[in-house]
GROMACS .gro file of C-alpha atoms in nm:
model
  294
    1MET     CA    1  -2.591   2.894   0.171
    2ILE     CA    2  -2.399   2.632   0.370
    3PRO     CA    3  -2.218   2.766   0.678
    4THR     CA    4  -1.842   2.793   0.638
    5ASP     CA    5  -1.767   2.546   0.915
    6LEU     CA    6  -1.991   2.278   0.763
    7THR     CA    7  -1.840   2.336   0.422
    8GLY     CA    8  -1.492   2.299   0.570
    9LEU     CA    9  -1.594   1.978   0.744
   10ALA     CA   10  -1.745   1.839   0.424
   11ASN     CA   11  -1.428   1.925   0.231
   12THR     CA   12  -1.218   1.757   0.498
   13LEU     CA   13  -1.425   1.437   0.502
   14VAL     CA   14  -1.447   1.404   0.124
   15GLY     CA   15  -1.074   1.468   0.091
   16GLY     CA   16  -1.004   1.217   0.368
   17ALA     CA   17  -1.215   0.949   0.200
   18LEU     CA   18  -1.041   1.005  -0.134
   19LEU     CA   19  -0.698   0.999   0.028
   20GLY     CA   20  -0.785   0.682   0.221
   21GLY     CA   21  -0.893   0.506  -0.097
   22LEU     CA   22  -0.576   0.624  -0.269
   23ILE     CA   23  -0.353   0.498   0.014
   24ALA     CA   24  -0.540   0.165   0.022
   25LEU     CA   25  -0.368   0.065  -0.302
   26SER     CA   26  -0.036   0.044  -0.117
   27ALA     CA   27  -0.191  -0.197   0.138
   28VAL     CA   28  -0.351  -0.444  -0.105
   29GLY     CA   29  -0.028  -0.633  -0.164
   30LEU     CA   30   0.050  -0.638   0.209
   31SER     CA   31  -0.289  -0.800   0.271
   32LEU     CA   32  -0.226  -1.067   0.006
   33VAL     CA   33   0.123  -1.144   0.139
   34LEU     CA   34  -0.013  -1.186   0.490
   35GLY     CA   35  -0.296  -1.404   0.364
   36VAL     CA   36  -0.095  -1.627   0.131
   37MET     CA   37   0.255  -1.637   0.279
   38LYS     CA   38   0.160  -1.574   0.644
   39LEU     CA   39   0.448  -1.327   0.638
   40VAL     CA   40   0.450  -1.002   0.837
   41ASN     CA   41   0.647  -0.802   0.583
   42LEU     CA   42   0.825  -0.531   0.781
   43MET     CA   43   0.991  -0.395   0.467
   44HIS     CA   44   0.655  -0.311   0.310
   45GLY     CA   45   0.682   0.058   0.399
   46GLN     CA   46   1.022   0.079   0.231
   47ILE     CA   47   0.872  -0.072  -0.087
   48VAL     CA   48   0.616   0.209  -0.085
   49VAL     CA   49   0.894   0.465  -0.044
   50LEU     CA   50   1.087   0.287  -0.320
   51GLY     CA   51   0.802   0.358  -0.561
   52ALA     CA   52   0.811   0.726  -0.467
   53TYR     CA   53   1.187   0.746  -0.522
   54LEU     CA   54   1.165   0.559  -0.854
   55ALA     CA   55   0.912   0.815  -0.980
   56PHE     CA   56   1.129   1.097  -0.842
   57PHE     CA   57   1.436   0.958  -1.023
   58LEU     CA   58   1.253   0.912  -1.353
   59GLY     CA   59   1.114   1.262  -1.329
   60SER     CA   60   1.448   1.421  -1.236
   61VAL     CA   61   1.656   1.242  -1.498
   62PHE     CA   62   1.413   1.202  -1.789
   63GLY     CA   63   1.158   1.472  -1.709
   64LEU     CA   64   0.869   1.225  -1.703
   65ASP     CA   65   0.541   1.314  -1.536
   66PRO     CA   66   0.481   1.100  -1.221
   67LEU     CA   67   0.143   0.983  -1.352
   68LEU     CA   68   0.296   0.869  -1.680
   69VAL     CA   69   0.560   0.654  -1.508
   70LEU     CA   70   0.307   0.448  -1.309
   71PRO     CA   71   0.335   0.143  -1.541
   72ILE     CA   72   0.716   0.164  -1.531
   73VAL     CA   73   0.719   0.188  -1.151
   74PHE     CA   74   0.486  -0.112  -1.124
   75VAL     CA   75   0.714  -0.323  -1.344
   76LEU     CA   76   1.026  -0.211  -1.157
   77GLY     CA   77   0.864  -0.285  -0.818
   78PHE     CA   78   0.758  -0.629  -0.942
   79VAL     CA   79   1.101  -0.710  -1.088
   80LEU     CA   80   1.297  -0.587  -0.785
   81MET     CA   81   1.089  -0.781  -0.530
   82ALA     CA   82   1.080  -1.109  -0.727
   83PRO     CA   83   1.445  -1.210  -0.662
   84ILE     CA   84   1.422  -1.099  -0.298
   85GLN     CA   85   1.141  -1.348  -0.244
   86ARG     CA   86   1.305  -1.624  -0.449
   87PHE     CA   87   1.660  -1.605  -0.316
   88ILE     CA   88   1.629  -1.446   0.030
   89LEU     CA   89   1.284  -1.492   0.184
   90GLU     CA   90   1.194  -1.835   0.044
   91PRO     CA   91   1.502  -2.009   0.190
   92VAL     CA   92   1.470  -1.847   0.535
   93THR     CA   93   1.096  -1.918   0.553
   94LYS     CA   94   1.183  -2.286   0.587
   95HIS     CA   95   1.339  -2.203   0.924
   96GLY     CA   96   1.018  -2.058   1.066
   97GLU     CA   97   0.814  -1.739   1.065
   98GLU     CA   98   1.051  -1.564   1.307
   99ALA     CA   99   1.344  -1.597   1.065
  100ALA     CA  100   1.144  -1.447   0.779
  101LEU     CA  101   1.017  -1.166   1.004
  102LEU     CA  102   1.368  -1.069   1.114
  103THR     CA  103   1.489  -1.090   0.753
  104THR     CA  104   1.226  -0.839   0.635
  105PHE     CA  105   1.325  -0.612   0.926
  106ALA     CA  106   1.691  -0.629   0.818
  107LEU     CA  107   1.593  -0.560   0.456
  108ALA     CA  108   1.388  -0.259   0.568
  109ILE     CA  109   1.695  -0.110   0.738
  110ILE     CA  110   1.911  -0.183   0.432
  111PHE     CA  111   1.663  -0.017   0.196
  112GLU     CA  112   1.633   0.288   0.418
  113ASN     CA  113   2.011   0.333   0.427
  114VAL     CA  114   2.034   0.288   0.050
  115PHE     CA  115   1.775   0.564   0.007
  116VAL     CA  116   1.982   0.794   0.226
  117ARG     CA  117   2.302   0.717   0.036
  118VAL     CA  118   2.147   0.757  -0.309
  119PHE     CA  119   1.894   1.037  -0.256
  120SER     CA  120   2.020   1.192   0.073
  121GLY     CA  121   1.797   1.240   0.375
  122ASP     CA  122   1.629   1.552   0.237
  123THR     CA  123   1.253   1.574   0.212
  124ARG     CA  124   1.131   1.510  -0.141
  125SER     CA  125   0.800   1.543  -0.322
  126LEU     CA  126   0.653   1.465  -0.661
  127ASP     CA  127   0.509   1.749  -0.861
  128THR     CA  128   0.269   1.755  -1.153
  129SER     CA  129   0.058   2.036  -1.294
  130LEU     CA  130  -0.251   1.861  -1.158
  131SER     CA  131  -0.116   1.888  -0.803
  132ARG     CA  132  -0.205   2.258  -0.798
  133GLN     CA  133  -0.552   2.225  -0.948
  134THR     CA  134  -0.885   2.176  -0.775
  135VAL     CA  135  -1.231   2.065  -0.884
  136GLY     CA  136  -1.539   2.248  -0.762
  137ILE     CA  137  -1.834   2.022  -0.682
  138GLY     CA  138  -2.108   2.242  -0.546
  139PRO     CA  139  -1.971   2.405  -0.229
  140LEU     CA  140  -1.683   2.155  -0.219
  141ASN     CA  141  -1.334   2.226  -0.349
  142ILE     CA  142  -1.143   1.899  -0.400
  143PRO     CA  143  -0.777   1.873  -0.513
  144THR     CA  144  -0.769   1.721  -0.861
  145ILE     CA  145  -0.486   1.486  -0.769
  146TYR     CA  146  -0.702   1.332  -0.494
  147LEU     CA  147  -0.973   1.245  -0.747
  148ILE     CA  148  -0.726   1.108  -1.002
  149GLY     CA  149  -0.537   0.905  -0.740
  150PHE     CA  150  -0.860   0.761  -0.600
  151ALA     CA  151  -0.980   0.668  -0.950
  152ILE     CA  152  -0.652   0.493  -1.030
  153SER     CA  153  -0.659   0.309  -0.696
  154LEU     CA  154  -1.021   0.202  -0.752
  155VAL     CA  155  -0.952   0.065  -1.100
  156ILE     CA  156  -0.642  -0.127  -0.993
  157CYS     CA  157  -0.811  -0.269  -0.681
  158VAL     CA  158  -1.100  -0.396  -0.895
  159LEU     CA  159  -0.853  -0.553  -1.140
  160VAL     CA  160  -0.665  -0.725  -0.856
  161HIS     CA  161  -0.997  -0.842  -0.710
  162LEU     CA  162  -1.086  -0.999  -1.046
  163LEU     CA  163  -0.738  -1.152  -1.068
  164VAL     CA  164  -0.782  -1.313  -0.726
  165THR     CA  165  -1.141  -1.430  -0.772
  166ARG     CA  166  -1.180  -1.506  -1.145
  167THR     CA  167  -0.851  -1.648  -1.276
  168PRO     CA  168  -0.659  -1.976  -1.244
  169PHE     CA  169  -0.382  -1.788  -1.064
  170GLY     CA  170  -0.637  -1.655  -0.817
  171ARG     CA  171  -0.765  -2.005  -0.750
  172SER     CA  172  -0.410  -2.124  -0.691
  173LEU     CA  173  -0.348  -1.827  -0.465
  174ARG     CA  174  -0.658  -1.896  -0.254
  175ALA     CA  175  -0.579  -2.267  -0.233
  176SER     CA  176  -0.221  -2.198  -0.126
  177SER     CA  177  -0.348  -1.962   0.140
  178GLU     CA  178  -0.608  -2.201   0.285
  179ASP     CA  179  -0.404  -2.524   0.281
  180PRO     CA  180  -0.060  -2.519   0.113
  181VAL     CA  181  -0.002  -2.891   0.173
  182SER     CA  182  -0.323  -2.995   0.000
  183ALA     CA  183  -0.260  -2.739  -0.275
  184ALA     CA  184   0.082  -2.895  -0.343
  185ILE     CA  185  -0.073  -3.243  -0.352
  186VAL     CA  186  -0.316  -3.144  -0.628
  187GLY     CA  187  -0.031  -3.000  -0.837
  188ILE     CA  188  -0.016  -2.633  -0.741
  189HIS     CA  189   0.339  -2.496  -0.729
  190VAL     CA  190   0.302  -2.323  -0.392
  191SER     CA  191   0.648  -2.164  -0.388
  192ARG     CA  192   0.582  -2.015  -0.733
  193VAL     CA  193   0.251  -1.872  -0.613
  194ARG     CA  194   0.428  -1.716  -0.314
  195TRP     CA  195   0.692  -1.572  -0.544
  196ALA     CA  196   0.431  -1.418  -0.772
  197THR     CA  197   0.231  -1.284  -0.476
  198PHE     CA  198   0.532  -1.110  -0.323
  199ALA     CA  199   0.637  -0.967  -0.658
  200LEU     CA  200   0.281  -0.843  -0.716
  201ASN     CA  201   0.296  -0.684  -0.373
  202GLY     CA  202   0.612  -0.504  -0.481
  203GLY     CA  203   0.445  -0.361  -0.789
  204LEU     CA  204   0.127  -0.255  -0.609
  205ALA     CA  205   0.313  -0.102  -0.313
  206ALA     CA  206   0.539   0.093  -0.549
  207LEU     CA  207   0.233   0.222  -0.736
  208GLY     CA  208   0.078   0.328  -0.409
  209GLY     CA  209   0.400   0.504  -0.318
  210VAL     CA  210   0.381   0.721  -0.629
  211LEU     CA  211   0.020   0.820  -0.561
  212ILE     CA  212   0.096   0.899  -0.196
  213ALA     CA  213   0.403   1.104  -0.293
  214LEU     CA  214   0.186   1.313  -0.525
  215CYS     CA  215  -0.008   1.424  -0.216
  216PHE     CA  216   0.254   1.424   0.061
  217SER     CA  217   0.628   1.480   0.089
  218PHE     CA  218   0.848   1.184   0.182
  219THR     CA  219   1.190   1.098   0.326
  220PRO     CA  220   1.390   0.772   0.352
  221SER     CA  221   1.232   0.712   0.694
  222SER     CA  222   0.870   0.751   0.579
  223GLY     CA  223   0.836   0.375   0.540
  224SER     CA  224   0.747   0.311   0.905
  225GLU     CA  225   0.443   0.538   0.879
  226TYR     CA  226   0.326   0.367   0.561
  227LEU     CA  227   0.373   0.025   0.719
  228LEU     CA  228   0.161   0.115   1.022
  229THR     CA  229  -0.104   0.273   0.798
  230GLY     CA  230  -0.113  -0.044   0.589
  231PHE     CA  231  -0.169  -0.259   0.897
  232ALA     CA  232  -0.448  -0.028   1.014
  233ILE     CA  233  -0.621  -0.057   0.676
  234ILE     CA  234  -0.593  -0.436   0.681
  235VAL     CA  235  -0.735  -0.453   1.032
  236LEU     CA  236  -1.032  -0.248   0.914
  237GLY     CA  237  -1.085  -0.429   0.586
  238GLY     CA  238  -0.999  -0.786   0.678
  239LEU     CA  239  -0.701  -1.003   0.586
  240GLY     CA  240  -0.689  -1.118   0.224
  241SER     CA  241  -0.985  -0.906   0.111
  242VAL     CA  242  -0.899  -0.674  -0.177
  243LEU     CA  243  -1.226  -0.481  -0.179
  244GLY     CA  244  -1.227  -0.489   0.201
  245THR     CA  245  -0.883  -0.327   0.196
  246LEU     CA  246  -1.016  -0.051  -0.029
  247MET     CA  247  -1.309   0.009   0.204
  248GLY     CA  248  -1.078  -0.005   0.506
  249GLY     CA  249  -0.861   0.264   0.349
  250ILE     CA  250  -1.162   0.489   0.292
  251VAL     CA  251  -1.282   0.444   0.651
  252LEU     CA  252  -0.932   0.510   0.791
  253GLY     CA  253  -0.907   0.819   0.572
  254LEU     CA  254  -1.235   0.947   0.715
  255VAL     CA  255  -1.120   0.877   1.072
  256GLN     CA  256  -0.785   1.050   1.019
  257ALA     CA  257  -0.951   1.344   0.846
  258MET     CA  258  -1.191   1.389   1.137
  259GLY     CA  259  -0.900   1.367   1.382
  260ALA     CA  260  -0.710   1.632   1.186
  261TYR     CA  261  -1.021   1.853   1.171
  262LEU     CA  262  -1.084   1.830   1.545
  263PHE     CA  263  -0.730   1.830   1.686
  264GLY     CA  264  -0.505   1.964   1.409
  265ASP     CA  265  -0.323   1.807   1.115
  266GLY     CA  266  -0.039   1.689   1.338
  267TYR     CA  267  -0.275   1.438   1.499
  268ARG     CA  268  -0.377   1.270   1.171
  269THR     CA  269  -0.140   0.973   1.205
  270PHE     CA  270  -0.183   0.957   1.583
  271VAL     CA  271  -0.560   0.912   1.550
  272GLY     CA  272  -0.508   0.639   1.291
  273LEU     CA  273  -0.273   0.448   1.523
  274VAL     CA  274  -0.517   0.476   1.812
  275VAL     CA  275  -0.786   0.328   1.587
  276LEU     CA  276  -0.546   0.046   1.492
  277ILE     CA  277  -0.480  -0.045   1.856
  278VAL     CA  278  -0.850  -0.037   1.946
  279LEU     CA  279  -0.948  -0.252   1.649
  280LEU     CA  280  -0.673  -0.507   1.707
  281ALA     CA  281  -0.822  -0.561   2.052
  282ALA     CA  282  -1.188  -0.545   1.955
  283ALA     CA  283  -1.205  -0.695   1.604
  284PRO     CA  284  -0.879  -0.855   1.487
  285ASN     CA  285  -1.051  -1.014   1.185
  286GLY     CA  286  -1.158  -0.678   1.045
  287LEU     CA  287  -1.474  -0.477   1.077
  288LEU     CA  288  -1.538  -0.452   0.704
  289ARG     CA  289  -1.438  -0.795   0.585
  290ILE     CA  290  -1.626  -0.893   0.271
  291GLY     CA  291  -1.644  -1.270   0.262
  292ARG     CA  292  -1.336  -1.482   0.313
  293ARG     CA  293  -1.151  -1.390  -0.002
  294ALA     CA  294  -1.297  -1.082  -0.163
   0.00000   0.00000   0.00000
């Protein structure tokens, strides 16, 4: 018989790892945008929250289960972010990185205010019958939604990894990231690649937002927390690495879970931010980076 405290610790760590892998999906697009566009996208957290609100709206109006609307949310996130990149970010990028950075900051504020106006500032959550179920694995008792969310995140991360490493678009993406001038010379439409990358980020972040909202409540201001968590995952996993981002999410989930176990659940985010600061100073290229473009 395993002592109760060890069983509790094991449950906490397994749950943290699953949650970290689930949350990593929301950071994959952020990593690609940083790698390809060299853009620090400060509105990324609001895109994650957008996915949560889209699922909430579809569930409230049409009665659709949050897990069933994942493809719809991905398409909506992709479609909504595509014109923002094409007509807002692409023109200002020509004036330097600072202009694009400030533009994403302004867009983040706009999105947050739109959320408040449309959905109010009340705390919301997504509910499915699976949210109240658990799976017993030996002495462990794991929430079913954690396992499902992790599985979905794992599958999508592998698909994005294959997209980046095994397709013509992926080759164009990697070339545009390494040397956009040379890529343009050999016939790659760099601005189109950037457009597709940012739109893909929109879809992936929105998907991640749905999975996160199935586990935690959210408000219009939750975006800042998701943005900081995304940066922490990228620092752990390495810029531009899809599988590294997944691993970084799992490691961050373990660190946050241990922090919550030792100091209380209120310190979960605090511990993650401390880890982010330490890693930015000690290993800015990422501790878990798998190759240059995994």
